[in-house]
Amino acid sequence: MTERRRPKGTGSIQARDDRWRAFYSYIDAAGIRRRKVGSFDTKTEARQWLTSKLAEVAGGQTSDPGSITVGQYLTQWLGSLGMQQLEAATVSWYRSAVERHIVPKLGGVKLARLTPSLIEGFLSEKASSGRLDGGGGLSPTSVRRLQVTLHKALDGAVRKGLLHRNPADFADKTRVPVPDVTLDVWTPVELARFVAGSSDDRLGAIWRVAAMTGLRRSEVCGLKWPDLDLDGGRLSVRRAVVIVDGMPHVKPPKTAKSRRTVELDAGTVAGLRDWRKRQLEERLRAGEAWTPGEWIATNEIGAPLRPDYLGRRFSELAASLGLRHIAMKQLRHSHATALLAAGEHPKVVQERLGHSSISITLDTYSAVLPNMQREAVERRARTFDVR
C-alpha cells in the first residue's frame, strides 16, 4: 500500500518598514487554499515561526475550524471514504445521507459552531417532516442512519483536529427514535396465508424461502444452486446482492455471523425441487437468450432478480392476497417473531437470522420476549400442578 502523501506548504520572508513579515500558504481540509501572514521584529523570529508553521502543514495540522462550514467538511469527508475499507453500499448511503439531508439543512453552519442542540433539532425535524416528497417524517431507521452518518463524519473531524470534541456525542439520544421491528410484522396466521397463497406464483419457491428461513432480501437474491443441499435440507448464505447507486452489487454477507447454514423444512425443499425443474424448462425455451449463471432467483431468461424488484413484486402479491401491507424485509422479522412466539430458543433464532450476538436478537425482539417468559412460567407451573 502506498503511503498517503502529506500536504505541502510554501512560504517566504520579506522585510517591510523595519519589520519582517513571513508568508505561507496551504490547502486546508475543505480543499481551499489558505494564506497566512505573521509580522516580527527580527528575521530570526520570522524564520522560526515560518519553519514551525510549515512543519504543521507537513504533519497535516492545517485546520482552521473557524473558516470551514459543515458542508465544506462533509464534501471533503465523502471524498476520503474511498481510502477506507468500506463496503460500496455503506459509502452509498453515507453519500445519500450527506447530500440529500444533512448538507441542505446544516451545510451552511460553521463546523466549529455545530452544537448538540443543532443536531438534536435536525434529527427531530427529520423524524417529523423529513421526507423529501413532503409526505411526513422519515422512518426511525432512516433517522438513525442520519445520526450514525453525522457521528462518524464528526469523529473524523476530531481526529483531524478540526474539532476538540464530537458534538454528536452530547446530543440527546432520545431524540433519535429506536426502530421497533416488531410493530409491522405478520402474525403466524398471516405468514401461513402468504406461504399458501403464493405457492402458485411463478416465484412461489422464492417467497417460501424468504418466509421460512429469515434470510434478508439481499441474501435471497444472492443464493446460487451450489449453495443448496436439498438432500440434506439446508442452504448456505455466502453472498448478498445490494443496490449501490442504482446498480446491483454482489458482496459478502453483512457480518461473519451472516455467513451461515440454515436448515430447511420439507415443504421448502419440495418447492425448491419443483422450482429447479421449472427453471431448467425455462432455460430450454430461452435457448441462446438464457443468461449464464447459477442464480436461484431469476427471470424467465435466467437473469438474476434485483432486490428492489423482488420487494415490489412482494408488495403486489401480498396485496392481491388481501394481506396487510408490510415491506418484504419484514418477512424476516415475521419469521423470527413467529419462532419466538412458538417458544423457540432465542439462540436458534440468532443463528437462523445471522445476528452477530444473541444480545442483538434479544434487544431486537424484546417486545416479544415478555410474552414468552409468561408462557414459560405458566408451562412450568402446570408441571407442578398435581391437582
GROMACS .gro file of C-alpha atoms in nm:
model
  387
    1MET     CA    1   0.000   0.000   0.000
    2THR     CA    2   0.142   0.339  -0.094
    3GLU     CA    3   0.181   0.593   0.182
    4ARG     CA    4  -0.065   0.878   0.170
    5ARG     CA    5   0.113   1.197   0.056
    6ARG     CA    6   0.108   1.471   0.314
    7PRO     CA    7   0.006   1.823   0.216
    8LYS     CA    8   0.288   2.067   0.138
    9GLY     CA    9   0.302   2.435   0.216
   10THR     CA   10   0.508   2.714   0.062
   11GLY     CA   11   0.643   3.020   0.239
   12SER     CA   12   0.864   3.326   0.216
   13ILE     CA   13   1.006   3.608   0.430
   14GLN     CA   14   1.015   3.975   0.337
   15ALA     CA   15   1.147   4.292   0.505
   16ARG     CA   16   0.895   4.576   0.535
   17ASP     CA   17   0.909   4.902   0.734
   18ASP     CA   18   1.181   4.788   0.978
   19ARG     CA   19   0.993   4.464   1.044
   20TRP     CA   20   0.995   4.118   0.897
   21ARG     CA   21   0.685   3.951   0.753
   22ALA     CA   22   0.653   3.578   0.693
   23PHE     CA   23   0.400   3.430   0.450
   24TYR     CA   24   0.288   3.072   0.390
   25SER     CA   25   0.001   2.903   0.206
   26TYR     CA   26  -0.154   2.555   0.210
   27ILE     CA   27  -0.464   2.358   0.113
   28ASP     CA   28  -0.698   2.310   0.409
   29ALA     CA   29  -0.920   2.013   0.493
   30ALA     CA   30  -1.202   2.153   0.280
   31GLY     CA   31  -0.975   2.172  -0.026
   32ILE     CA   32  -0.947   2.551  -0.008
   33ARG     CA   33  -0.612   2.731  -0.045
   34ARG     CA   34  -0.531   2.936   0.265
   35ARG     CA   35  -0.267   3.209   0.308
   36LYS     CA   36  -0.129   3.314   0.647
   37VAL     CA   37   0.089   3.611   0.742
   38GLY     CA   38   0.296   3.689   1.054
   39SER     CA   39   0.483   4.008   1.147
   40PHE     CA   40   0.805   4.002   1.357
   41ASP     CA   41   1.080   4.228   1.490
   42THR     CA   42   1.366   4.013   1.360
   43LYS     CA   43   1.432   3.788   1.067
   44THR     CA   44   1.521   3.504   1.306
   45GLU     CA   45   1.177   3.522   1.471
   46ALA     CA   46   1.009   3.525   1.130
   47ARG     CA   47   1.213   3.223   1.015
   48GLN     CA   48   1.135   3.026   1.334
   49TRP     CA   49   0.763   3.098   1.303
   50LEU     CA   50   0.757   3.005   0.934
   51THR     CA   51   0.951   2.685   0.996
   52SER     CA   52   0.709   2.575   1.269
   53LYS     CA   53   0.405   2.653   1.057
   54LEU     CA   54   0.539   2.466   0.756
   55ALA     CA   55   0.609   2.170   0.987
   56GLU     CA   56   0.245   2.180   1.099
   57VAL     CA   57   0.136   2.175   0.735
   58ALA     CA   58   0.365   1.879   0.662
   59GLY     CA   59   0.219   1.700   0.965
   60GLY     CA   60  -0.138   1.754   0.847
   61GLN     CA   61  -0.216   2.011   1.118
   62THR     CA   62  -0.366   2.268   0.884
   63SER     CA   63  -0.709   2.300   1.039
   64ASP     CA   64  -0.884   2.632   1.066
   65PRO     CA   65  -1.222   2.532   1.211
   66GLY     CA   66  -1.350   2.884   1.221
   67SER     CA   67  -1.350   2.911   0.843
   68ILE     CA   68  -1.485   2.568   0.746
   69THR     CA   69  -1.857   2.502   0.714
   70VAL     CA   70  -2.026   2.169   0.779
   71GLY     CA   71  -2.097   2.141   0.407
   72GLN     CA   72  -1.733   2.200   0.309
   73TYR     CA   73  -1.607   1.949   0.561
   74LEU     CA   74  -1.862   1.679   0.468
   75THR     CA   75  -1.774   1.716   0.100
   76GLN     CA   76  -1.410   1.656   0.188
   77TRP     CA   77  -1.507   1.366   0.417
   78LEU     CA   78  -1.706   1.194   0.144
   79GLY     CA   79  -1.405   1.220  -0.084
   80SER     CA   80  -1.187   1.048   0.177
   81LEU     CA   81  -1.414   0.745   0.209
   82GLY     CA   82  -1.256   0.583  -0.095
   83MET     CA   83  -0.936   0.538   0.108
   84GLN     CA   84  -1.120   0.344   0.378
   85GLN     CA   85  -1.213  -0.023   0.361
   86LEU     CA   86  -1.587   0.032   0.348
   87GLU     CA   87  -1.848  -0.159   0.153
   88ALA     CA   88  -1.980   0.017  -0.155
   89ALA     CA   89  -2.333   0.006  -0.013
   90THR     CA   90  -2.217   0.177   0.308
   91VAL     CA   91  -2.044   0.454   0.115
   92SER     CA   92  -2.355   0.495  -0.098
   93TRP     CA   93  -2.588   0.556   0.195
   94TYR     CA   94  -2.333   0.785   0.364
   95ARG     CA   95  -2.334   0.992   0.045
   96SER     CA   96  -2.713   0.987   0.023
   97ALA     CA   97  -2.749   1.096   0.386
   98VAL     CA   98  -2.500   1.380   0.343
   99GLU     CA   99  -2.613   1.513   0.007
  100ARG     CA  100  -2.989   1.467   0.038
  101HIS     CA  101  -3.045   1.551   0.404
  102ILE     CA  102  -2.754   1.679   0.614
  103VAL     CA  103  -2.596   1.939   0.385
  104PRO     CA  104  -2.926   2.102   0.279
  105LYS     CA  105  -3.011   2.164   0.647
  106LEU     CA  106  -2.675   2.202   0.824
  107GLY     CA  107  -2.430   2.267   0.540
  108GLY     CA  108  -2.411   2.642   0.596
  109VAL     CA  109  -2.329   2.614   0.967
  110LYS     CA  110  -1.967   2.674   1.065
  111LEU     CA  111  -1.819   2.342   1.171
  112ALA     CA  112  -1.689   2.489   1.495
  113ARG     CA  113  -2.038   2.618   1.579
  114LEU     CA  114  -2.220   2.288   1.527
  115THR     CA  115  -2.372   2.217   1.868
  116PRO     CA  116  -2.556   1.921   2.020
  117SER     CA  117  -2.879   2.125   2.018
  118LEU     CA  118  -2.847   2.192   1.644
  119ILE     CA  119  -2.802   1.819   1.583
  120GLU     CA  120  -3.100   1.737   1.806
  121GLY     CA  121  -3.317   1.986   1.621
  122PHE     CA  122  -3.208   1.848   1.284
  123LEU     CA  123  -3.290   1.488   1.380
  124SER     CA  124  -3.624   1.587   1.536
  125GLU     CA  125  -3.723   1.775   1.222
  126LYS     CA  126  -3.629   1.477   1.004
  127ALA     CA  127  -3.839   1.248   1.224
  128SER     CA  128  -4.143   1.474   1.192
  129SER     CA  129  -4.120   1.611   0.837
  130GLY     CA  130  -3.803   1.482   0.675
  131ARG     CA  131  -3.938   1.306   0.368
  132LEU     CA  132  -3.818   1.478   0.052
  133ASP     CA  133  -4.156   1.422  -0.117
  134GLY     CA  134  -4.331   1.614   0.160
  135GLY     CA  135  -4.507   1.301   0.283
  136GLY     CA  136  -4.422   1.340   0.651
  137GLY     CA  137  -4.136   1.220   0.866
  138LEU     CA  138  -3.859   0.973   0.793
  139SER     CA  139  -3.877   0.627   0.945
  140PRO     CA  140  -3.690   0.562   1.271
  141THR     CA  141  -3.439   0.354   1.074
  142SER     CA  142  -3.370   0.640   0.831
  143VAL     CA  143  -3.331   0.894   1.113
  144ARG     CA  144  -3.094   0.657   1.287
  145ARG     CA  145  -2.886   0.634   0.970
  146LEU     CA  146  -2.858   1.012   0.955
  147GLN     CA  147  -2.741   1.018   1.316
  148VAL     CA  148  -2.484   0.743   1.252
  149THR     CA  149  -2.352   0.918   0.940
  150LEU     CA  150  -2.317   1.254   1.113
  151HIS     CA  151  -2.149   1.096   1.416
  152LYS     CA  152  -1.895   0.909   1.204
  153ALA     CA  153  -1.814   1.215   0.995
  154LEU     CA  154  -1.764   1.433   1.303
  155ASP     CA  155  -1.540   1.169   1.459
  156GLY     CA  156  -1.317   1.224   1.156
  157ALA     CA  157  -1.319   1.599   1.220
  158VAL     CA  158  -1.198   1.538   1.575
  159ARG     CA  159  -0.914   1.316   1.451
  160LYS     CA  160  -0.809   1.585   1.203
  161GLY     CA  161  -0.802   1.848   1.476
  162LEU     CA  162  -1.092   2.043   1.326
  163LEU     CA  163  -1.297   1.989   1.642
  164HIS     CA  164  -1.193   1.941   2.002
  165ARG     CA  165  -1.485   1.706   2.064
  166ASN     CA  166  -1.768   1.545   1.870
  167PRO     CA  167  -2.092   1.739   1.934
  168ALA     CA  168  -2.291   1.429   1.834
  169ASP     CA  169  -2.158   1.259   2.149
  170PHE     CA  170  -2.351   1.509   2.358
  171ALA     CA  171  -2.674   1.521   2.158
  172ASP     CA  172  -2.978   1.379   2.336
  173LYS     CA  173  -3.004   1.020   2.213
  174THR     CA  174  -3.375   1.012   2.296
  175ARG     CA  175  -3.432   1.245   2.001
  176VAL     CA  176  -3.339   0.955   1.772
  177PRO     CA  177  -3.634   0.714   1.761
  178VAL     CA  178  -3.541   0.350   1.815
  179PRO     CA  179  -3.680   0.129   1.538
  180ASP     CA  180  -3.920  -0.137   1.663
  181VAL     CA  181  -3.910  -0.409   1.401
  182THR     CA  182  -4.193  -0.598   1.572
  183LEU     CA  183  -4.452  -0.325   1.509
  184ASP     CA  184  -4.523  -0.414   1.146
  185VAL     CA  185  -4.492  -0.789   1.119
  186TRP     CA  186  -4.736  -1.055   1.012
  187THR     CA  187  -4.882  -1.287   1.267
  188PRO     CA  188  -4.809  -1.660   1.223
  189VAL     CA  189  -5.157  -1.693   1.067
  190GLU     CA  190  -5.086  -1.417   0.814
  191LEU     CA  191  -4.747  -1.567   0.738
  192ALA     CA  192  -4.909  -1.904   0.672
  193ARG     CA  193  -5.167  -1.740   0.444
  194PHE     CA  194  -4.888  -1.581   0.241
  195VAL     CA  195  -4.692  -1.905   0.205
  196ALA     CA  196  -5.005  -2.094   0.094
  197GLY     CA  197  -5.137  -1.817  -0.131
  198SER     CA  198  -4.806  -1.754  -0.307
  199SER     CA  199  -4.736  -2.119  -0.386
  200ASP     CA  200  -4.893  -2.092  -0.734
  201ASP     CA  201  -4.692  -1.780  -0.823
  202ARG     CA  202  -4.400  -1.830  -1.061
  203LEU     CA  203  -4.167  -1.731  -0.775
  204GLY     CA  204  -4.355  -1.935  -0.515
  205ALA     CA  205  -4.042  -2.121  -0.403
  206ILE     CA  206  -3.854  -1.792  -0.362
  207TRP     CA  207  -4.132  -1.646  -0.148
  208ARG     CA  208  -4.133  -1.960   0.067
  209VAL     CA  209  -3.757  -1.943   0.119
  210ALA     CA  210  -3.787  -1.580   0.231
  211ALA     CA  211  -4.077  -1.655   0.466
  212MET     CA  212  -3.945  -1.977   0.616
  213THR     CA  213  -3.575  -1.902   0.662
  214GLY     CA  214  -3.549  -1.541   0.781
  215LEU     CA  215  -3.297  -1.456   0.508
  216ARG     CA  216  -3.253  -1.091   0.419
  217ARG     CA  217  -3.390  -0.986   0.081
  218SER     CA  218  -3.034  -0.928  -0.037
  219GLU     CA  219  -2.937  -1.279   0.076
  220VAL     CA  220  -3.228  -1.439  -0.108
  221CYS     CA  221  -3.114  -1.267  -0.428
  222GLY     CA  222  -2.757  -1.382  -0.362
  223LEU     CA  223  -2.840  -1.754  -0.348
  224LYS     CA  224  -2.696  -1.988  -0.612
  225TRP     CA  225  -2.779  -2.353  -0.666
  226PRO     CA  226  -2.442  -2.479  -0.530
  227ASP     CA  227  -2.540  -2.309  -0.201
  228LEU     CA  228  -2.825  -2.558  -0.159
  229ASP     CA  229  -2.805  -2.910  -0.020
  230LEU     CA  230  -3.156  -3.029  -0.094
  231ASP     CA  231  -3.079  -3.386   0.010
  232GLY     CA  232  -2.957  -3.262   0.347
  233GLY     CA  233  -3.231  -2.999   0.371
  234ARG     CA  234  -3.016  -2.689   0.421
  235LEU     CA  235  -2.879  -2.384   0.245
  236SER     CA  236  -2.564  -2.178   0.293
  237VAL     CA  237  -2.560  -1.798   0.290
  238ARG     CA  238  -2.239  -1.696   0.111
  239ARG     CA  239  -2.318  -1.366  -0.059
  240ALA     CA  240  -2.572  -1.087  -0.089
  241VAL     CA  241  -2.690  -0.861  -0.369
  242VAL     CA  242  -2.741  -0.495  -0.281
  243ILE     CA  243  -2.825  -0.187  -0.484
  244VAL     CA  244  -2.547   0.072  -0.495
  245ASP     CA  245  -2.613   0.396  -0.682
  246GLY     CA  246  -2.894   0.228  -0.872
  247MET     CA  247  -2.697  -0.080  -0.979
  248PRO     CA  248  -2.686  -0.433  -0.831
  249HIS     CA  249  -2.366  -0.517  -0.648
  250VAL     CA  250  -2.261  -0.862  -0.520
  251LYS     CA  251  -2.088  -0.854  -0.182
  252PRO     CA  252  -2.003  -1.087   0.107
  253PRO     CA  253  -2.266  -1.136   0.379
  254LYS     CA  254  -2.321  -0.844   0.617
  255THR     CA  255  -2.112  -0.989   0.902
  256ALA     CA  256  -1.908  -1.300   0.976
  257LYS     CA  257  -2.211  -1.449   1.152
  258SER     CA  258  -2.424  -1.373   0.845
  259ARG     CA  259  -2.221  -1.636   0.659
  260ARG     CA  260  -2.424  -1.925   0.793
  261THR     CA  261  -2.607  -2.251   0.724
  262VAL     CA  262  -2.987  -2.251   0.757
  263GLU     CA  263  -3.197  -2.564   0.792
  264LEU     CA  264  -3.493  -2.603   0.555
  265ASP     CA  265  -3.830  -2.760   0.622
  266ALA     CA  266  -3.957  -3.037   0.395
  267GLY     CA  267  -4.211  -2.812   0.222
  268THR     CA  268  -3.943  -2.559   0.127
  269VAL     CA  269  -3.717  -2.837  -0.004
  270ALA     CA  270  -4.002  -2.973  -0.219
  271GLY     CA  271  -4.079  -2.626  -0.351
  272LEU     CA  272  -3.717  -2.569  -0.447
  273ARG     CA  273  -3.701  -2.903  -0.630
  274ASP     CA  274  -4.006  -2.805  -0.834
  275TRP     CA  275  -3.857  -2.461  -0.900
  276ARG     CA  276  -3.532  -2.618  -1.022
  277LYS     CA  277  -3.727  -2.824  -1.278
  278ARG     CA  278  -3.923  -2.518  -1.393
  279GLN     CA  279  -3.606  -2.310  -1.425
  280LEU     CA  280  -3.448  -2.581  -1.644
  281GLU     CA  281  -3.758  -2.581  -1.865
  282GLU     CA  282  -3.735  -2.203  -1.900
  283ARG     CA  283  -3.370  -2.237  -1.995
  284LEU     CA  284  -3.457  -2.480  -2.273
  285ARG     CA  285  -3.723  -2.243  -2.406
  286ALA     CA  286  -3.491  -1.942  -2.390
  287GLY     CA  287  -3.208  -2.114  -2.579
  288GLU     CA  288  -2.924  -1.874  -2.658
  289ALA     CA  289  -3.110  -1.589  -2.487
  290TRP     CA  290  -3.054  -1.755  -2.149
  291THR     CA  291  -2.827  -1.562  -1.912
  292PRO     CA  292  -2.539  -1.783  -1.791
  293GLY     CA  293  -2.513  -1.834  -1.417
  294GLU     CA  294  -2.639  -2.046  -1.131
  295TRP     CA  295  -2.863  -1.792  -0.959
  296ILE     CA  296  -3.176  -1.925  -0.793
  297ALA     CA  297  -3.392  -1.612  -0.813
  298THR     CA  298  -3.409  -1.536  -1.185
  299ASN     CA  299  -3.645  -1.405  -1.451
  300GLU     CA  300  -3.767  -1.611  -1.748
  301ILE     CA  301  -3.431  -1.583  -1.930
  302GLY     CA  302  -3.206  -1.654  -1.634
  303ALA     CA  303  -3.109  -1.300  -1.535
  304PRO     CA  304  -3.074  -1.264  -1.156
  305LEU     CA  305  -3.352  -1.068  -0.989
  306ARG     CA  306  -3.272  -0.738  -0.819
  307PRO     CA  307  -3.366  -0.695  -0.451
  308ASP     CA  308  -3.576  -0.385  -0.527
  309TYR     CA  309  -3.770  -0.573  -0.796
  310LEU     CA  310  -3.832  -0.859  -0.553
  311GLY     CA  311  -3.958  -0.609  -0.297
  312ARG     CA  312  -4.208  -0.456  -0.541
  313ARG     CA  313  -4.334  -0.797  -0.653
  314PHE     CA  314  -4.377  -0.900  -0.290
  315SER     CA  315  -4.595  -0.596  -0.216
  316GLU     CA  316  -4.809  -0.660  -0.523
  317LEU     CA  317  -4.853  -1.028  -0.438
  318ALA     CA  318  -4.939  -0.962  -0.074
  319ALA     CA  319  -5.198  -0.703  -0.178
  320SER     CA  320  -5.354  -0.949  -0.424
  321LEU     CA  321  -5.389  -1.199  -0.139
  322GLY     CA  322  -5.566  -0.942   0.077
  323LEU     CA  323  -5.289  -0.935   0.334
  324ARG     CA  324  -5.193  -0.639   0.549
  325HIS     CA  325  -4.918  -0.429   0.388
  326ILE     CA  326  -4.565  -0.481   0.514
  327ALA     CA  327  -4.229  -0.436   0.343
  328MET     CA  328  -4.053  -0.751   0.228
  329LYS     CA  329  -3.779  -0.701   0.487
  330GLN     CA  330  -4.049  -0.754   0.750
  331LEU     CA  331  -4.082  -1.115   0.635
  332ARG     CA  332  -3.753  -1.173   0.815
  333HIS     CA  333  -3.891  -1.024   1.135
  334SER     CA  334  -4.223  -1.206   1.091
  335HIS     CA  335  -4.030  -1.534   1.071
  336ALA     CA  336  -3.834  -1.451   1.386
  337THR     CA  337  -4.131  -1.340   1.594
  338ALA     CA  338  -4.327  -1.649   1.486
  339LEU     CA  339  -4.045  -1.872   1.608
  340LEU     CA  340  -4.013  -1.685   1.937
  341ALA     CA  341  -4.388  -1.682   1.992
  342ALA     CA  342  -4.387  -2.061   1.941
  343GLY     CA  343  -4.133  -2.093   2.222
  344GLU     CA  344  -3.819  -2.139   2.013
  345HIS     CA  345  -3.497  -2.055   2.198
  346PRO     CA  346  -3.351  -1.713   2.105
  347LYS     CA  347  -3.015  -1.879   2.031
  348VAL     CA  348  -3.175  -2.074   1.747
  349VAL     CA  349  -3.333  -1.756   1.613
  350GLN     CA  350  -2.998  -1.575   1.634
  351GLU     CA  351  -2.829  -1.846   1.428
  352ARG     CA  352  -3.102  -1.853   1.164
  353LEU     CA  353  -3.101  -1.474   1.124
  354GLY     CA  354  -2.723  -1.442   1.131
  355HIS     CA  355  -2.708  -1.191   1.416
  356SER     CA  356  -2.351  -1.135   1.539
  357SER     CA  357  -2.456  -1.198   1.902
  358ILE     CA  358  -2.757  -1.319   2.093
  359SER     CA  359  -2.782  -0.979   2.263
  360ILE     CA  360  -2.879  -0.828   1.928
  361THR     CA  361  -3.157  -1.084   1.895
  362LEU     CA  362  -3.279  -1.020   2.249
  363ASP     CA  363  -3.271  -0.641   2.201
  364THR     CA  364  -3.437  -0.654   1.860
  365TYR     CA  365  -3.726  -0.872   1.971
  366SER     CA  366  -3.753  -0.751   2.329
  367ALA     CA  367  -4.123  -0.673   2.279
  368VAL     CA  368  -4.193  -1.040   2.206
  369LEU     CA  369  -3.987  -1.190   2.488
  370PRO     CA  370  -4.205  -1.088   2.789
  371ASN     CA  371  -4.491  -1.294   2.646
  372MET     CA  372  -4.253  -1.585   2.603
  373GLN     CA  373  -4.148  -1.556   2.965
  374ARG     CA  374  -4.511  -1.554   3.084
  375GLU     CA  375  -4.594  -1.862   2.876
  376ALA     CA  376  -4.282  -2.041   3.004
  377VAL     CA  377  -4.379  -1.966   3.365
  378GLU     CA  378  -4.730  -2.099   3.310
  379ARG     CA  379  -4.598  -2.416   3.144
  380ARG     CA  380  -4.354  -2.472   3.428
  381ALA     CA  381  -4.628  -2.416   3.685
  382ARG     CA  382  -4.851  -2.674   3.517
  383THR     CA  383  -4.578  -2.938   3.556
  384PHE     CA  384  -4.600  -2.895   3.933
  385ASP     CA  385  -4.979  -2.880   3.946
  386VAL     CA  386  -5.076  -3.226   4.070
  387ARG     CA  387  -5.440  -3.148   4.146
   0.00000   0.00000   0.00000
